[in-house]
C-alpha cells in the first residue's frame, strides 16, 4: 500500500472541497458541539494519510490481519444466467470478519489511537460494521460501544453475540424505526456527550465531512487491488463494475479506482425491497430526493415536508434511507448509474451463487449479483462484469432459512 | 408583534434575564400545544420556541424525542406549526421556531421565512445549521424580517464562536454542556465560561439552554446570561400529568418557579 493507494488524492479530481462538498452534496449539518471534533478528525487524517508510518501500519494490518489482498473468482456456472457475459467476483467475503467493513475499521481504529482517544462508538445495521469495529477495538485495546436498532438486533442475533464476545457493549435502540437510521442518531447523541475521549467510528461513506472521504479512502483498497488483478486475469479493464449500495461504502470502495477509466461502466444496485410501487424499499438514489440526513446533503427518502421515510429491505445492511454524498454526486454527474433490485431478485441470486459456485454471499452483495445478471443479459456475451462480493452470508442464514423454508 | 429586541430590552430594564420556554407543535395535541404554550406565557415566559417536529432529532434527549414522536404520530405538519406560532404570538410573547434544517430545506427557504413571518413568528433557532451552510437562510430571514439564532457550544473555538455570533441576530444560543437536551441535576459548569467567551464577540444577548429545569438553576444562569432556556422540564410536566387540566396547572407552576428564578 502506498499513499496513492490509500487516498488517490486528486488522481481523478474527485476529492471533496474544503467544506467536504462533492458538488452540491456532502458538507456538515450537525450541532456546533461536534464541529471541533470533526475538524480534529479531519486534521489528524490529513496528517495520517501522508505519514509513511501510518500507511505502513495500515498496510501491515490489511495484509497480516484482514487477509489482503483478497482474490478474484470467476463464476462461469453462475454467469450462465447472464447471457454468456463473464462475471468475476472481488472476494471481500474472504476478509477477516467476512466483509469489506474490516478495511475501514482498521484504518479508523489506528486514527483513533493517533487522536489519543480511548473509546470508539459505532452504529450497525446488519452487524457487519459492529462486528468489525468490535474486532478492531479488541485488537487495539479500545473500549467499544455499538448502537444497533432493536429490530436489527433481533434479525442479526448471531452478530450481536459476536460483538459481545469481542468485548463490545451492544445498545439496542428502540426509537423510531429501530433500524440503522435510528442507531446513527443515537450514536451521534453519545458522541456529543463524550467527544473528549470518544471517536465515532463511522461505518459508511455518509455522515458529515470528513467521514465520507475517510471511509472511502480506507475502502479504496478494494478497487485498487481489483483493477490490478483483473488486468492480470483478463488483460484488460472490465466493461462494468457492479456493487450493492446502502450507505455506499463497498460500492465506492470498488468504484473509486475505476472512476478515471471512462470505458468502465459503474453500476450501483440499491435495495428495491418489495418493489418501488409498494413503497417498501430503500431506493434512495433511484426514488429519493435531495435533502439533509445525518449531517450531510445527499439523496434521502423523505416526504414532501422533509420527514425521513422509513426504508425497507430484506437486507439489514441496505435498510437505510440515506446514501453517501459521493454517490449522489456520481449519479448527478452521470458517471455511475443506480438501479433497484427487489428482495426476491436478490434472494434468487443468493441461492443461485450458493448452488452453482459453492459461495454463500451476504444478502447485501446478492443485490449486486442479481444486478450483474441483468447487466450481463443487456451487455451481451462479450462483456466482462466485475462484482464486489462485499461480504459472506453466514450472518444471513436466519433470514435465508425463513425465506427458503430450509 | 413582540420582537426579541423588545423582550431583551425590557428584561434588561427590569434588571433580570428573559425566560424562554420550548414546546414542540402538536404536543400533547395540535390545540393542546397552543394551550400549554399560552400557560407558559401566562406563568412568565417572555419568549416561546415552538419546535418543528422532525423524524431524526439527533440533538434531543429522550424527553423531547418522546414528545416529538407523539406529535408526528398526531399528524403534525408544517401548516400546524405555523398555526401554533400564530396562536402563541397572539399572547404577546415573542415566538420563534426551533427546527432541524431539512424541513426548511424541503419546504423552501424563502417560502418558510415568508410564511413564518406572516404567522407572527420572529425568528428561528436551527441547531444543525452551521455558519458555513447558513448563507441562503440568513438572506431569506433578513428579507422576511425575522431573526436567525445559532448555537455555540463549550467545545467551540474562539474563531467558531465569532463565526456563529456573526451569523446570529436576535440572540446567541449557548449550549450549556456537551450533550443532548434534557433537564439535569446541575447545569453544566462550562456554561458560564462559554457565555464569558461569547460576550466579546457580540453585542447580542447570550442565552443559555440545555439542562435547565428548576427555579434555582434559572436563578444561577440568570446571574451571568441574558436569557434562560427551558424545554424538557416543561415537557416532562405535560408527560407526567394525568389530563390536560392538570398538565396546564403543572406547567404554570413550573413557569412561575422559573420566572421567579430569573428575577432572583
XYZ file of C-alpha atoms in Angstrom, chain A residues 72-252:
181
model
C -10.779 -12.617 -7.672
C -13.002 -15.580 -8.515
C -14.594 -16.104 -11.908
C -18.040 -17.718 -11.621
C -18.904 -19.294 -15.012
C -21.716 -21.564 -13.798
C -23.424 -18.617 -12.128
C -22.814 -16.494 -15.227
C -24.730 -18.953 -17.406
C -27.775 -16.956 -16.304
C -26.131 -13.747 -17.546
C -26.405 -14.329 -21.268
C -22.855 -15.549 -21.594
C -21.155 -12.498 -20.104
C -18.126 -13.138 -17.879
C -18.742 -12.437 -14.206
C -15.772 -12.053 -11.899
C -16.125 -11.563 -8.148
C -13.914 -9.493 -5.871
C -13.928 -11.654 -2.765
C -14.319 -9.266 0.190
C -16.192 -12.116 1.864
C -12.801 -13.732 2.426
C -11.519 -10.986 4.710
C -11.272 -11.435 8.454
C -14.792 -10.927 9.915
C -16.218 -11.669 6.482
C -16.934 -8.313 4.894
C -15.294 -5.244 3.376
C -16.042 -3.365 6.603
C -12.760 -4.540 8.149
C -10.712 -2.213 5.910
C -12.352 0.954 7.193
C -12.372 -0.041 10.853
C -8.670 -0.889 10.919
C -7.876 2.492 9.391
C -10.165 4.403 11.740
C -9.047 2.463 14.813
C -5.458 3.480 14.011
C -6.723 7.028 13.597
C -8.474 6.813 16.985
C -5.152 5.981 18.622
C -3.458 8.869 16.827
C -6.216 11.142 18.167
C -5.342 9.956 21.680
C -8.880 8.686 22.260
C -9.631 5.523 24.210
C -13.216 4.724 23.288
C -14.959 4.039 19.997
C -18.670 4.029 19.273
C -20.307 2.794 16.116
C -23.686 2.144 14.583
C -24.548 -1.024 12.775
C -27.416 -2.346 10.685
C -26.628 -5.910 9.656
C -23.994 -6.121 12.340
C -21.031 -6.365 9.976
C -19.723 -2.912 10.828
C -20.421 -3.561 14.505
C -18.523 -6.835 14.432
C -15.675 -5.247 12.502
C -15.499 -2.313 14.933
C -15.601 -4.612 17.969
C -12.816 -6.653 16.351
C -10.571 -3.657 15.722
C -11.301 -2.316 19.215
C -10.336 -5.657 20.748
C -7.155 -5.739 18.675
C -6.129 -2.244 19.738
C -7.401 -2.215 23.313
C -10.143 0.382 22.837
C -13.419 0.492 24.768
C -16.244 -0.192 22.319
C -19.973 0.591 22.331
C -22.174 -0.408 19.398
C -25.615 1.101 18.732
C -27.959 -1.186 16.862
C -31.667 -0.889 16.115
C -33.737 -3.257 18.239
C -35.293 -4.740 15.089
C -31.825 -5.392 13.678
C -30.651 -6.900 16.986
C -33.371 -9.464 16.572
C -32.769 -10.320 12.912
C -28.976 -10.371 13.377
C -28.778 -12.097 16.760
C -25.654 -14.018 15.813
C -23.746 -10.818 15.137
C -24.919 -9.356 18.454
C -23.402 -12.393 20.189
C -20.174 -11.983 18.207
C -19.863 -8.334 19.237
C -20.418 -9.205 22.878
C -17.842 -11.993 22.721
C -15.372 -9.480 21.288
C -15.869 -7.340 24.377
C -18.194 -4.678 22.988
C -21.294 -3.312 24.686
C -24.284 -3.540 22.344
C -27.020 -0.960 22.953
C -30.369 -1.796 21.311
C -32.047 1.371 20.006
C -35.805 1.429 20.448
C -36.544 4.843 18.890
C -38.176 5.419 15.514
C -37.938 2.556 13.045
C -35.474 0.749 15.356
C -33.061 0.201 12.473
C -29.788 1.662 11.201
C -31.092 5.225 10.823
C -32.035 5.382 14.494
C -28.810 3.702 15.589
C -26.931 6.520 13.829
C -28.992 9.179 15.664
C -28.222 7.502 18.984
C -24.507 7.217 18.214
C -24.425 10.947 17.413
C -26.093 11.672 20.774
C -23.431 9.619 22.547
C -20.690 11.371 20.592
C -21.901 14.879 21.533
C -21.720 13.928 25.207
C -18.420 12.008 25.120
C -16.455 13.565 22.321
C -13.447 14.353 24.525
C -12.378 10.701 24.756
C -14.517 9.031 22.084
C -14.158 8.594 18.334
C -17.290 7.891 16.327
C -16.064 5.112 14.067
C -18.481 5.834 11.253
C -19.298 2.793 9.144
C -20.168 4.106 5.738
C -19.425 6.968 3.371
C -22.372 9.020 4.639
C -22.424 11.490 7.548
C -20.735 14.868 7.958
C -17.370 15.746 6.428
C -14.757 14.224 6.759
C -16.376 10.784 7.172
C -17.400 10.293 3.517
C -13.813 10.959 2.458
C -12.108 8.948 5.207
C -14.296 5.867 4.858
C -13.905 5.960 1.081
C -10.142 6.175 1.327
C -9.940 3.211 3.695
C -12.297 1.205 1.473
C -10.475 2.225 -1.695
C -8.042 -0.681 -1.441
C -10.815 -2.933 -2.821
C -10.804 -1.243 -6.212
C -7.050 -0.685 -6.271
C -6.473 -4.422 -5.894
C -9.320 -5.428 -8.183
C -8.173 -3.166 -11.009
C -4.686 -4.662 -10.957
C -5.965 -8.211 -10.578
C -8.474 -8.079 -13.400
C -5.832 -6.666 -15.743
C -3.634 -9.650 -14.836
C -6.501 -12.105 -15.280
C -8.129 -10.812 -18.452
C -5.529 -8.471 -19.931
C -7.956 -5.555 -19.914
C -10.284 -3.485 -17.799
C -13.791 -4.790 -17.122
C -16.715 -3.407 -19.094
C -18.708 -2.828 -15.945
C -18.245 -2.788 -12.193
C -21.274 -3.716 -10.069
C -21.813 -3.250 -6.345
C -24.624 -3.064 -3.826
C -25.455 0.373 -2.376
C -26.909 1.016 1.058
C -24.820 3.768 2.634
C -22.421 3.029 -0.175
C -19.029 2.097 1.278
C -18.385 -1.165 -0.556
C -19.552 0.354 -3.825
C -17.356 3.426 -3.534
